[in-house]
Short mmCIF file of C-alpha atoms in Angstrom, two decimals:
data_model
loop_
_atom_site.label_atom_id
_atom_site.label_comp_id
_atom_site.label_asym_id
_atom_site.label_seq_id
_atom_site.Cartn_x
_atom_site.Cartn_y
_atom_site.Cartn_z
CA UNK A 262 113.74 81.18 76.67
CA UNK A 263 111.96 81.53 79.35
CA UNK A 264 113.96 80.64 82.63
CA UNK A 265 111.65 81.67 85.11
CA UNK A 266 107.69 81.20 84.77
CA UNK A 267 104.86 82.45 86.30
CA UNK A 268 101.70 80.48 84.61
CA UNK A 269 98.80 82.31 86.01
CA UNK A 270 98.57 85.78 84.71
CA UNK A 271 95.92 86.93 87.43
CA UNK A 272 94.43 85.72 90.89
CA UNK A 273 91.21 87.10 92.95
CA UNK A 274 91.22 86.25 96.34
CA UNK A 275 88.87 87.65 99.08
CA UNK A 276 90.16 90.02 101.81
CA UNK A 277 91.35 87.98 104.92
CA UNK A 278 92.04 84.92 102.76
CA UNK A 279 95.35 83.31 101.42
CA UNK A 280 97.03 84.38 98.26
CA UNK A 281 99.33 81.79 97.02
CA UNK A 282 101.39 82.90 93.58
CA UNK A 283 103.36 80.17 92.12
CA UNK A 284 107.08 80.36 90.21
CA UNK A 285 108.66 77.80 88.18
CA UNK A 286 112.42 77.73 86.86
CA UNK A 287 114.39 75.96 84.68
CA UNK A 288 118.05 76.92 85.69
CA UNK A 289 119.36 74.98 88.39
CA UNK A 290 122.20 77.38 88.69
CA UNK A 291 119.92 79.81 90.21
CA UNK A 292 120.49 79.97 93.68
CA UNK A 293 118.79 83.04 94.87
CA UNK A 294 115.10 83.88 94.36
CA UNK A 295 113.03 87.16 95.01
CA UNK A 296 109.57 88.39 94.49
CA UNK A 297 108.72 91.89 93.61
CA UNK A 298 105.57 94.03 93.84
CA UNK A 299 104.64 96.25 91.46
CA UNK A 300 101.96 99.11 91.50
CA UNK A 301 100.81 100.80 88.04
CA UNK A 302 102.96 103.43 87.04
CA UNK A 303 105.90 102.59 89.61
CA UNK A 304 109.21 100.30 89.51
CA UNK A 305 108.99 97.01 90.79
CA UNK A 306 109.74 97.22 94.80
CA UNK A 307 111.48 93.94 96.45
CA UNK A 308 109.26 91.92 98.72
CA UNK A 309 110.78 88.92 100.07
CA UNK A 310 113.72 86.77 99.00
CA UNK A 311 115.13 83.39 99.41
CA UNK A 312 118.35 81.48 99.20
CA UNK A 313 118.41 77.89 97.95
CA UNK A 314 120.24 77.00 100.95
CA UNK A 315 116.58 77.41 102.69
CA UNK A 316 113.16 76.09 101.93
CA UNK A 317 111.32 78.78 103.83
CA UNK A 318 111.55 82.27 104.49
CA UNK A 319 109.11 84.46 106.35
CA UNK A 320 108.42 88.17 106.57
CA UNK A 321 105.19 89.44 108.51
CA UNK A 322 102.15 88.37 106.18
CA UNK A 323 104.83 87.22 103.56
CA UNK A 324 106.20 83.99 103.57
CA UNK A 325 108.23 82.44 100.42
CA UNK A 326 108.74 78.64 99.98
CA UNK A 327 111.32 77.08 97.89
CA UNK A 328 111.31 73.31 96.44
CA UNK A 329 114.62 72.81 94.77
CA UNK A 330 113.74 69.41 93.60
CA UNK A 331 110.64 70.67 91.85
CA UNK A 332 112.50 73.92 90.72
CA UNK A 333 109.43 75.71 92.04
CA UNK A 334 108.90 78.56 94.49
CA UNK A 335 105.62 80.15 95.99
CA UNK A 336 104.90 83.36 97.95
CA UNK A 337 101.86 83.18 100.43
CA UNK A 338 100.33 86.07 101.75
CA UNK A 339 98.22 85.94 104.51
CA UNK A 340 95.80 87.35 105.38
CA UNK A 341 95.35 89.08 102.25
CA UNK A 342 94.54 92.93 102.25
CA UNK A 343 93.20 95.17 99.36
CA UNK A 344 96.50 96.95 99.70
CA UNK A 345 98.45 93.99 98.23
CA UNK A 346 96.62 94.23 94.83
CA UNK A 347 99.39 94.75 92.35
CA UNK A 348 101.50 92.66 89.85
CA UNK A 349 103.99 90.11 91.47
CA UNK A 350 107.23 89.12 89.77
CA UNK A 351 109.08 86.31 90.54
CA UNK A 352 113.03 86.53 89.79
CA UNK A 353 115.87 84.45 90.07
CA UNK A 354 119.52 85.09 90.01
CA UNK A 355 123.03 83.49 91.00
CA UNK A 356 123.70 85.30 94.24
CA UNK A 357 127.49 86.12 93.49
CA UNK A 358 129.04 86.69 90.02
CA UNK A 359 125.50 87.43 88.28
CA UNK A 360 125.05 90.89 86.61
CA UNK A 361 121.22 90.34 85.71
CA UNK A 362 117.98 88.63 86.96
CA UNK A 363 115.85 86.80 85.16
CA UNK A 364 112.12 87.52 85.74
CA UNK A 365 108.75 85.81 85.35
CA UNK A 366 105.84 87.49 83.63
CA UNK A 367 104.22 88.34 86.52
CA UNK A 368 100.83 87.78 88.28
CA UNK A 369 98.23 90.27 88.93
CA UNK A 370 96.71 89.79 92.22
CA UNK A 371 93.51 91.35 93.42
CA UNK A 372 92.23 91.54 96.78
CA UNK A 373 88.51 91.63 96.63
CA UNK A 374 87.20 93.84 99.86
CA UNK B 218 117.44 112.02 95.31
CA UNK B 219 115.65 109.54 97.28
CA UNK B 220 115.11 106.93 94.55
CA UNK B 221 115.99 106.21 91.20
CA UNK B 222 114.63 108.69 89.01
CA UNK B 223 113.79 107.89 85.17
CA UNK B 224 112.66 110.50 82.63
CA UNK B 225 110.61 111.07 80.38
CA UNK B 226 107.87 109.10 82.42
CA UNK B 227 106.18 108.65 78.75
CA UNK B 228 107.44 108.80 75.37
CA UNK B 229 105.86 108.29 72.19
CA UNK B 230 108.00 108.55 69.36
CA UNK B 231 107.47 107.74 65.21
CA UNK B 232 109.07 104.79 63.71
CA UNK B 233 112.60 105.33 62.53
CA UNK B 234 113.19 108.54 65.01
CA UNK B 235 115.97 108.10 67.49
CA UNK B 236 115.10 108.33 71.36
CA UNK B 237 117.18 108.78 74.36
CA UNK B 238 116.25 107.80 78.01
CA UNK B 239 117.53 108.94 81.06
CA UNK B 240 118.48 107.39 84.51
CA UNK B 241 119.11 109.29 87.64
CA UNK B 242 120.71 106.15 89.96
CA UNK B 243 120.14 106.39 93.70
CA UNK B 244 123.44 108.87 94.98
CA UNK B 245 126.27 106.73 95.84
CA UNK B 246 124.98 103.38 93.85
CA UNK B 247 127.85 102.32 91.75
CA UNK B 248 126.07 99.58 89.88
CA UNK B 249 123.55 100.49 87.22
CA UNK B 250 121.29 98.13 85.32
CA UNK B 251 118.72 98.97 82.49
CA UNK B 252 115.73 96.29 81.74
CA UNK B 253 112.63 96.49 79.76
CA UNK B 254 109.38 94.93 79.74
CA UNK B 255 107.61 94.47 76.65
CA UNK B 256 103.58 93.53 76.53
CA UNK B 257 103.04 90.25 78.36
CA UNK B 258 106.80 89.71 79.14
CA UNK B 259 108.82 89.72 82.11
CA UNK B 260 111.34 92.00 82.65
CA UNK B 261 114.30 91.57 80.54
CA UNK B 262 117.98 92.32 81.20
CA UNK B 263 119.72 94.95 78.78
CA UNK B 264 122.99 96.17 80.05
CA UNK B 265 124.72 96.43 83.29
CA UNK B 266 127.28 99.50 84.34
CA UNK B 267 129.71 98.81 87.47
CA UNK B 268 131.91 101.64 88.36
CA UNK B 269 134.51 102.27 85.80
CA UNK B 270 134.53 98.88 84.63
CA UNK B 271 133.35 97.99 80.89
CA UNK B 272 129.66 97.57 80.81
CA UNK B 273 128.04 93.89 80.32
CA UNK B 274 126.21 94.72 77.24
CA UNK B 275 125.08 91.12 76.60
CA UNK B 276 121.10 91.71 76.96
CA UNK B 277 121.30 94.49 74.60
CA UNK B 278 118.72 93.10 71.48
CA UNK B 279 120.58 94.82 68.56
CA UNK B 280 123.31 97.64 67.61
CA UNK B 281 120.47 100.01 67.69
CA UNK B 282 120.55 99.88 71.29
CA UNK B 283 123.36 101.56 73.09
CA UNK B 284 123.67 103.08 76.73
CA UNK B 285 126.26 105.30 78.35
CA UNK B 286 127.09 106.31 82.03
CA UNK B 287 128.73 109.79 82.44
CA UNK B 288 130.60 110.40 85.79
CA UNK B 289 129.53 107.20 87.10
CA UNK B 290 126.46 108.80 87.58
CA UNK B 291 123.56 109.59 85.13
CA UNK B 292 123.20 106.88 82.09
CA UNK B 293 121.11 107.49 78.84
CA UNK B 294 119.89 104.52 76.87
CA UNK B 295 119.62 105.43 73.36
CA UNK B 296 117.56 103.85 70.62
CA UNK B 297 118.38 104.40 67.13
CA UNK B 298 115.75 104.10 64.24
CA UNK B 299 113.12 102.95 66.44
CA UNK B 300 110.80 100.10 65.56
CA UNK B 301 107.63 99.08 66.78
CA UNK B 302 108.86 96.00 68.65
CA UNK B 303 110.83 98.39 70.87
CA UNK B 304 107.51 99.41 72.67
CA UNK B 305 107.89 98.39 76.03
CA UNK B 306 108.35 100.13 79.52
CA UNK B 307 112.17 100.73 79.92
CA UNK B 308 113.14 100.23 83.58
CA UNK B 309 116.47 101.18 85.32
CA UNK B 310 117.78 99.96 88.62
CA UNK B 311 120.67 100.79 90.87
CA UNK B 312 122.57 99.29 93.96
CA UNK B 313 125.19 100.21 96.03
CA UNK B 314 126.95 97.23 95.65
CA UNK B 315 127.51 95.11 92.59
CA UNK B 316 124.88 92.66 93.79
CA UNK B 317 121.70 92.64 91.33
CA UNK B 318 119.63 91.15 93.98
CA UNK B 319 120.07 94.69 96.08
CA UNK B 320 119.13 96.76 93.35
CA UNK B 321 116.04 99.56 93.51
CA UNK B 322 114.19 100.07 90.73
CA UNK B 323 113.15 103.10 89.04
CA UNK B 324 109.44 103.84 87.96
CA UNK B 325 110.15 103.35 84.31
CA UNK B 326 109.92 104.93 80.83
CA UNK B 327 107.03 103.83 78.85
CA UNK B 328 108.01 104.03 75.09
CA UNK B 329 105.49 103.92 72.28
CA UNK B 330 106.71 103.63 68.65
CA UNK B 331 103.87 104.40 66.41
#
């Protein structure tokens, strides 16, 4: 049972425009959410996170929005750059007492120069 | 080393053979995790080690899978009698604290069972 879902396997965006990656979850016990970025032949690297007590967290060009009532989060990248081309994974967890993260299946972002 | 190191990077094995995958965590990290990513799937939790505590094996898919962590550092994931459905990228991660949201991932081992 997939508790974290990324329904868009791929996304193409023009350089300079906004990229919006979406993620949905089903488990209301999740209280911490993360986005990872993965290049080919590399492990996922942490990008940005958000606690359930917030609805927005911003770090440079990256902003994550959380809508708890809809069990939905999104990652916005503005402006998108060719180096942002990678697979983006959404993950969720309980911040304390949890040993594991639940991951989505990933969205492959391609930023076209 | 500077990061989590996994070996081999790629492994092709025949169905029915046993394989061992190795993970060298970041020095000083007490927590170690194994995940796998099968084709078209998200990362799936396998096992978690924290210090000298008994590991959390709740994610291991069958008794053909086992893992150990020697001396609180290097970990080996063993798959016995490999099956084609075991083909996946196996990822190891470590964290300084037992907080999985602070873990760093290795580059993974791509296992192909033919």
